Coordinates of C-alpha atoms in Angstrom, one line a residue:
X1 CA 98.8 141.9 101.9
X2 CA 97.8 138.9 100.3
X3 CA 99.5 135.5 98.8
X4 CA 99.4 137.1 95.4
X5 CA 101.3 140.2 96.3
X6 CA 103.8 137.9 97.6
X7 CA 103.5 136.0 93.9
X8 CA 103.8 139.5 92.3
X9 CA 107.2 140.7 94.1
X10 CA 108.9 137.6 93.4
X11 CA 107.9 137.8 89.6
X12 CA 109.1 141.5 89.6
X13 CA 112.2 140.9 91.5
X14 CA 113.4 137.1 89.3
X15 CA 112.5 139.2 85.8
X16 CA 114.3 142.6 87.1
X17 CA 111.7 144.0 84.8
X18 CA 107.7 145.0 85.5
X19 CA 106.6 144.3 81.7
X20 CA 108.4 141.1 81.3
X21 CA 107.1 140.0 84.8
X22 CA 103.2 140.8 84.0
X23 CA 103.4 138.7 80.9
X24 CA 104.8 135.8 83.0
X25 CA 102.1 136.2 85.3
X26 CA 99.4 136.9 82.8
X27 CA 98.2 140.3 83.5
X28 CA 98.9 144.0 82.3
X29 CA 102.0 146.1 83.7
X30 CA 100.4 149.1 84.7
X31 CA 98.3 147.0 87.3
X32 CA 101.2 145.2 88.3
X33 CA 103.3 148.2 89.0
X34 CA 100.2 149.9 91.0
X35 CA 100.3 146.6 92.7
X36 CA 104.2 146.5 93.7
X37 CA 103.8 150.3 94.9
X38 CA 100.9 149.5 97.2
X39 CA 103.2 146.8 98.6
X40 CA 106.2 149.4 99.0
X41 CA 103.6 151.6 101.1
X42 CA 102.2 148.8 103.0
X43 CA 105.7 147.8 104.0
X44 CA 107.1 151.4 104.3
X45 CA 110.2 150.3 102.4
X46 CA 111.6 150.8 98.8
X47 CA 111.9 147.2 97.2
X48 CA 112.9 147.8 94.1
X49 CA 115.2 150.8 92.3
X50 CA 113.6 152.0 89.1
X51 CA 116.6 151.6 86.4
X52 CA 115.9 153.0 82.8
X53 CA 115.8 149.3 81.2
X54 CA 114.0 147.5 84.3
X55 CA 114.0 147.2 87.7
X56 CA 116.9 146.2 90.6
X57 CA 116.3 144.9 94.5
X58 CA 117.2 147.2 97.1
X59 CA 118.7 145.9 100.1
X60 CA 115.2 145.8 101.7
X61 CA 113.5 144.0 99.0
X62 CA 116.6 141.3 98.6
X63 CA 115.6 140.8 102.5
X64 CA 111.8 140.5 101.8
X65 CA 112.6 138.0 98.7
X66 CA 114.1 135.3 100.7
X67 CA 111.3 135.7 103.5
X68 CA 108.8 135.4 100.6
X69 CA 109.9 132.4 98.6
X70 CA 109.9 130.7 102.2
X71 CA 106.4 131.7 102.8
X72 CA 104.8 130.6 99.6
X73 CA 107.1 127.4 99.7
X74 CA 105.4 126.9 103.1
X75 CA 101.8 127.8 101.6
X76 CA 102.4 125.3 98.6
X77 CA 103.6 122.5 100.9
X78 CA 100.4 123.2 103.1
X79 CA 98.2 123.2 99.8
X80 CA 99.9 119.7 98.7
X81 CA 99.8 118.1 101.8
X82 CA 95.9 119.1 101.9
X83 CA 95.2 117.9 98.9
X84 CA 97.1 114.7 99.5
X85 CA 95.4 114.1 102.4
X86 CA 92.1 114.7 101.1
X87 CA 92.4 111.9 98.4
X88 CA 94.1 109.7 101.2
X89 CA 97.7 109.8 100.0
X90 CA 98.8 111.0 103.2
X91 CA 97.8 110.9 106.6
X92 CA 98.0 108.4 109.6
X93 CA 96.0 104.9 110.0
X94 CA 96.1 103.1 113.2
X95 CA 95.5 99.4 112.8
X96 CA 95.1 97.3 115.7
X97 CA 95.0 92.9 115.5
X98 CA 94.7 90.4 117.8
X99 CA 97.6 87.8 118.6
X100 CA 96.6 85.5 116.3
X101 CA 95.7 87.4 113.1
X102 CA 99.1 88.3 111.6
X103 CA 99.9 84.5 111.5
X104 CA 96.9 84.4 108.3
X105 CA 99.0 85.6 105.4
X106 CA 95.9 87.6 104.3
X107 CA 97.2 90.2 107.3
X108 CA 100.8 91.2 106.6
X109 CA 100.0 90.5 102.9
X110 CA 97.2 93.5 102.9
X111 CA 99.4 95.7 105.2
X112 CA 102.7 95.4 103.0
X113 CA 100.3 96.2 99.7
X114 CA 99.0 99.5 101.4
X115 CA 102.4 100.6 102.6
X116 CA 103.6 100.3 98.9
X117 CA 100.6 101.9 97.9
X118 CA 100.6 104.6 99.8
X119 CA 104.2 105.2 101.2
X120 CA 102.9 109.1 102.5
X121 CA 100.5 107.2 104.8
X122 CA 101.9 106.7 108.2
X123 CA 100.7 102.8 109.1
X124 CA 100.8 102.5 112.6
X125 CA 100.0 98.9 114.1
X126 CA 99.1 97.8 117.8
X127 CA 98.2 94.3 119.0
X128 CA 95.7 93.7 122.0
X129 CA 92.6 91.5 122.9
X130 CA 89.5 91.8 120.9
X131 CA 87.4 93.4 123.5
X132 CA 90.2 96.1 124.0
X133 CA 90.3 96.6 120.1
X134 CA 87.0 97.1 120.0
X135 CA 87.1 99.9 122.7
X136 CA 89.6 101.3 120.9
X137 CA 87.6 102.0 118.2
X138 CA 84.9 103.1 119.9
X139 CA 87.6 105.7 121.5
X140 CA 88.8 106.7 118.2
X141 CA 92.3 105.4 119.3
X142 CA 92.2 103.2 116.5
X143 CA 90.9 103.1 113.0
X144 CA 90.4 99.5 111.9
X145 CA 90.9 96.1 113.6
X146 CA 91.5 92.4 112.6
X147 CA 89.7 90.4 115.3
X148 CA 89.5 86.9 115.8
X149 CA 85.7 86.2 117.2
X150 CA 82.8 88.3 117.6
X151 CA 82.4 90.5 120.0
X152 CA 79.2 91.9 122.0
X153 CA 80.1 95.4 122.0
X154 CA 79.8 96.4 118.5
X155 CA 76.8 98.9 118.4
X156 CA 78.0 101.5 116.5
X157 CA 80.6 99.7 114.4
X158 CA 80.8 98.1 111.0
X159 CA 81.7 94.5 111.2
X160 CA 82.9 92.4 108.1
X161 CA 83.8 88.8 108.1
X162 CA 86.4 88.5 105.8
X163 CA 87.2 84.8 105.9
X164 CA 87.5 81.5 108.1
X165 CA 90.0 78.9 108.6
X166 CA 90.1 75.6 109.8
X167 CA 91.5 74.6 113.2
X168 CA 94.0 72.4 114.4
X169 CA 94.9 70.2 117.7
X170 CA 98.0 71.6 119.2
X171 CA 99.6 68.8 120.9
X172 CA 103.2 68.7 123.6
X173 CA 105.2 67.2 121.5
X174 CA 106.1 63.8 123.8
X175 CA 102.3 63.3 123.8
X176 CA 101.3 59.9 122.2
X177 CA 98.6 61.8 119.6
X178 CA 101.5 63.7 118.2
X179 CA 103.1 60.5 116.6
X180 CA 100.0 60.0 114.8
X181 CA 100.6 61.0 111.4
X182 CA 97.0 61.1 110.1
X183 CA 94.0 63.6 111.2
X184 CA 92.6 63.4 114.5
X185 CA 88.7 62.7 115.4
X186 CA 87.8 65.4 117.9
X187 CA 86.6 62.8 120.0
X188 CA 90.3 61.6 120.7
X189 CA 90.9 64.5 122.7
X190 CA 87.6 63.9 125.3
X191 CA 90.3 62.4 128.2
X192 CA 92.8 65.5 127.7
X193 CA 93.5 68.6 129.4
X194 CA 92.4 71.8 127.5
X195 CA 94.3 75.0 127.4
X196 CA 92.3 77.6 125.9
X197 CA 92.3 81.2 124.8
X198 CA 90.2 83.3 127.2
X199 CA 87.0 84.4 126.5
X200 CA 87.0 88.1 124.6
X201 CA 83.9 89.0 126.1
X202 CA 81.2 87.8 124.3
X203 CA 80.7 84.7 122.1
X204 CA 84.1 83.6 120.4
X205 CA 86.8 80.6 119.6
X206 CA 86.4 79.6 123.2
X207 CA 82.5 78.9 122.9
X208 CA 83.1 77.4 119.7
X209 CA 85.7 74.9 120.5
X210 CA 83.3 73.8 123.9
X211 CA 80.1 73.3 121.1
X212 CA 82.4 71.5 118.9
X213 CA 83.3 68.9 121.7
X214 CA 80.0 68.7 122.9
X215 CA 78.9 67.4 119.6
X216 CA 81.8 65.2 119.4
X217 CA 80.6 63.5 122.6
X218 CA 82.2 65.2 125.5
X219 CA 82.6 68.3 127.7
X220 CA 86.5 68.9 127.5
X221 CA 88.1 69.5 130.7
X222 CA 89.6 73.2 130.6
X223 CA 92.7 73.4 132.8
X224 CA 93.9 77.0 132.0
X225 CA 92.8 79.8 130.1
X226 CA 95.4 81.8 128.6
X227 CA 95.2 85.9 128.3
X228 CA 96.1 85.4 124.6
X229 CA 95.6 83.0 122.0
X230 CA 99.7 82.8 121.4
X231 CA 100.1 82.1 124.8
X232 CA 98.3 78.7 124.8
X233 CA 100.8 77.5 122.7
X234 CA 103.7 78.1 126.0
X235 CA 101.5 76.1 128.0
X236 CA 101.1 73.4 125.6
X237 CA 104.9 73.1 125.0
X238 CA 105.1 72.9 128.9
X239 CA 102.8 69.5 128.9
X240 CA 100.1 71.5 130.7
X241 CA 97.4 70.3 127.9
X242 CA 96.3 70.5 124.5
X243 CA 94.7 73.1 122.5
X244 CA 92.8 73.9 119.5
X245 CA 93.9 76.9 117.4
X246 CA 93.7 78.4 114.0
X247 CA 95.2 76.8 111.1
X248 CA 97.8 79.4 110.5
X249 CA 99.5 79.4 113.9
X250 CA 101.2 76.3 112.4
X251 CA 103.6 78.8 110.9
X252 CA 104.4 79.5 114.3
X253 CA 107.3 76.7 114.9
X254 CA 107.3 76.1 118.6
X255 CA 109.8 73.8 120.1
X256 CA 107.4 71.3 122.2
X257 CA 104.0 71.3 120.1
X258 CA 103.1 69.5 117.3
X259 CA 100.2 70.4 115.3
X260 CA 97.5 67.6 113.8
X261 CA 94.4 68.4 111.4
X262 CA 91.3 67.3 112.7
X263 CA 88.7 65.1 110.9
X264 CA 85.2 66.4 112.1
X265 CA 86.5 70.1 111.9
X266 CA 82.9 71.3 110.1
X267 CA 82.4 72.8 113.4
X268 CA 85.5 74.1 113.9
X269 CA 86.3 77.3 112.0
X270 CA 88.1 80.3 113.0
X271 CA 86.9 83.6 111.7
X272 CA 89.0 86.9 110.5
X273 CA 86.9 89.9 111.0
X274 CA 87.4 93.5 110.1
X275 CA 86.0 95.9 112.4
X276 CA 85.6 99.7 111.6
X277 CA 83.7 102.5 112.3
X278 CA 81.0 103.9 110.0
X279 CA 80.9 107.0 108.0
X280 CA 84.9 106.9 108.1
X281 CA 86.0 110.5 107.5
X282 CA 89.6 110.1 106.7
X283 CA 90.3 109.3 103.2
X284 CA 93.2 107.1 104.3
X285 CA 91.9 105.3 106.5
X286 CA 88.7 104.6 103.8
X287 CA 91.6 103.5 101.4
X288 CA 92.6 101.0 104.1
X289 CA 89.4 99.8 104.4
X290 CA 88.4 99.2 100.5
X291 CA 91.8 97.7 100.2
X292 CA 91.2 94.7 102.8
X293 CA 87.5 94.2 101.8
X294 CA 88.7 93.1 98.3
X295 CA 87.9 89.7 97.7
X296 CA 90.1 87.5 100.1
X297 CA 88.9 84.0 98.7
X298 CA 92.4 83.4 97.1
X299 CA 93.9 84.1 100.0
X300 CA 92.7 80.6 101.7
X301 CA 94.5 78.8 99.4
X302 CA 97.8 79.4 100.6
X303 CA 97.4 77.5 104.0

């Protein structure tokens, strides 16, 4: 039995007349009659009672009609799902991000836009550190990742720099420099204890901050290394030291923390990077990557 036999049977059942069903199907009446008789022989049941002016379903035919419609409906749904998936209109995309990435307006904006454009795609979001996200890409546990710093193990991945943003100094609210309204030189922090985001397994924001401090004439005294960049702010709020964080984190209004701009911040930039696998086979994932990699220059002006 083929799917076309079910379609033939349903057409005859709905029309109640083989000639009209043949016209509906775009075929001749004799071949359609032969197909219906062949179906009855294969099932070993009589599906129709022949009448002078048409046909009517037997009890077996009525029961078969319900199941035949359900089968074709499932097949049509399967076809439609396969076509939507092939076009990237349906599927699943797992997006990873570091803790600070969502504070830049670009990330929530692009995620919201993708959801609106592709409502049938399941978009799963996972937060982790840069190294863990890269490993997740290698293991195919995630499909794309927003990371904040270059990492060592990028062999076999596509790394696309999206944008850079300035960095700010985060101070305890009671700190004397917190009362300064103007931007601060980095050298003003020479005697401070720094709280930094732990190295992600390769050159990153940690090294960028250390290098900038040295160029400003001092080697920073690192008192704490936080496991997440957001965690540094909790330690700053507790008065344990100062930190340097991406400018978008000022959107996180935390009690006990004051943000100040830095004057000599030309070497202090926080990148936002998109990492993915090459030769992506999923059309839905590729649509997400294409959307993310559209020009992003205008986003920086929102800060």
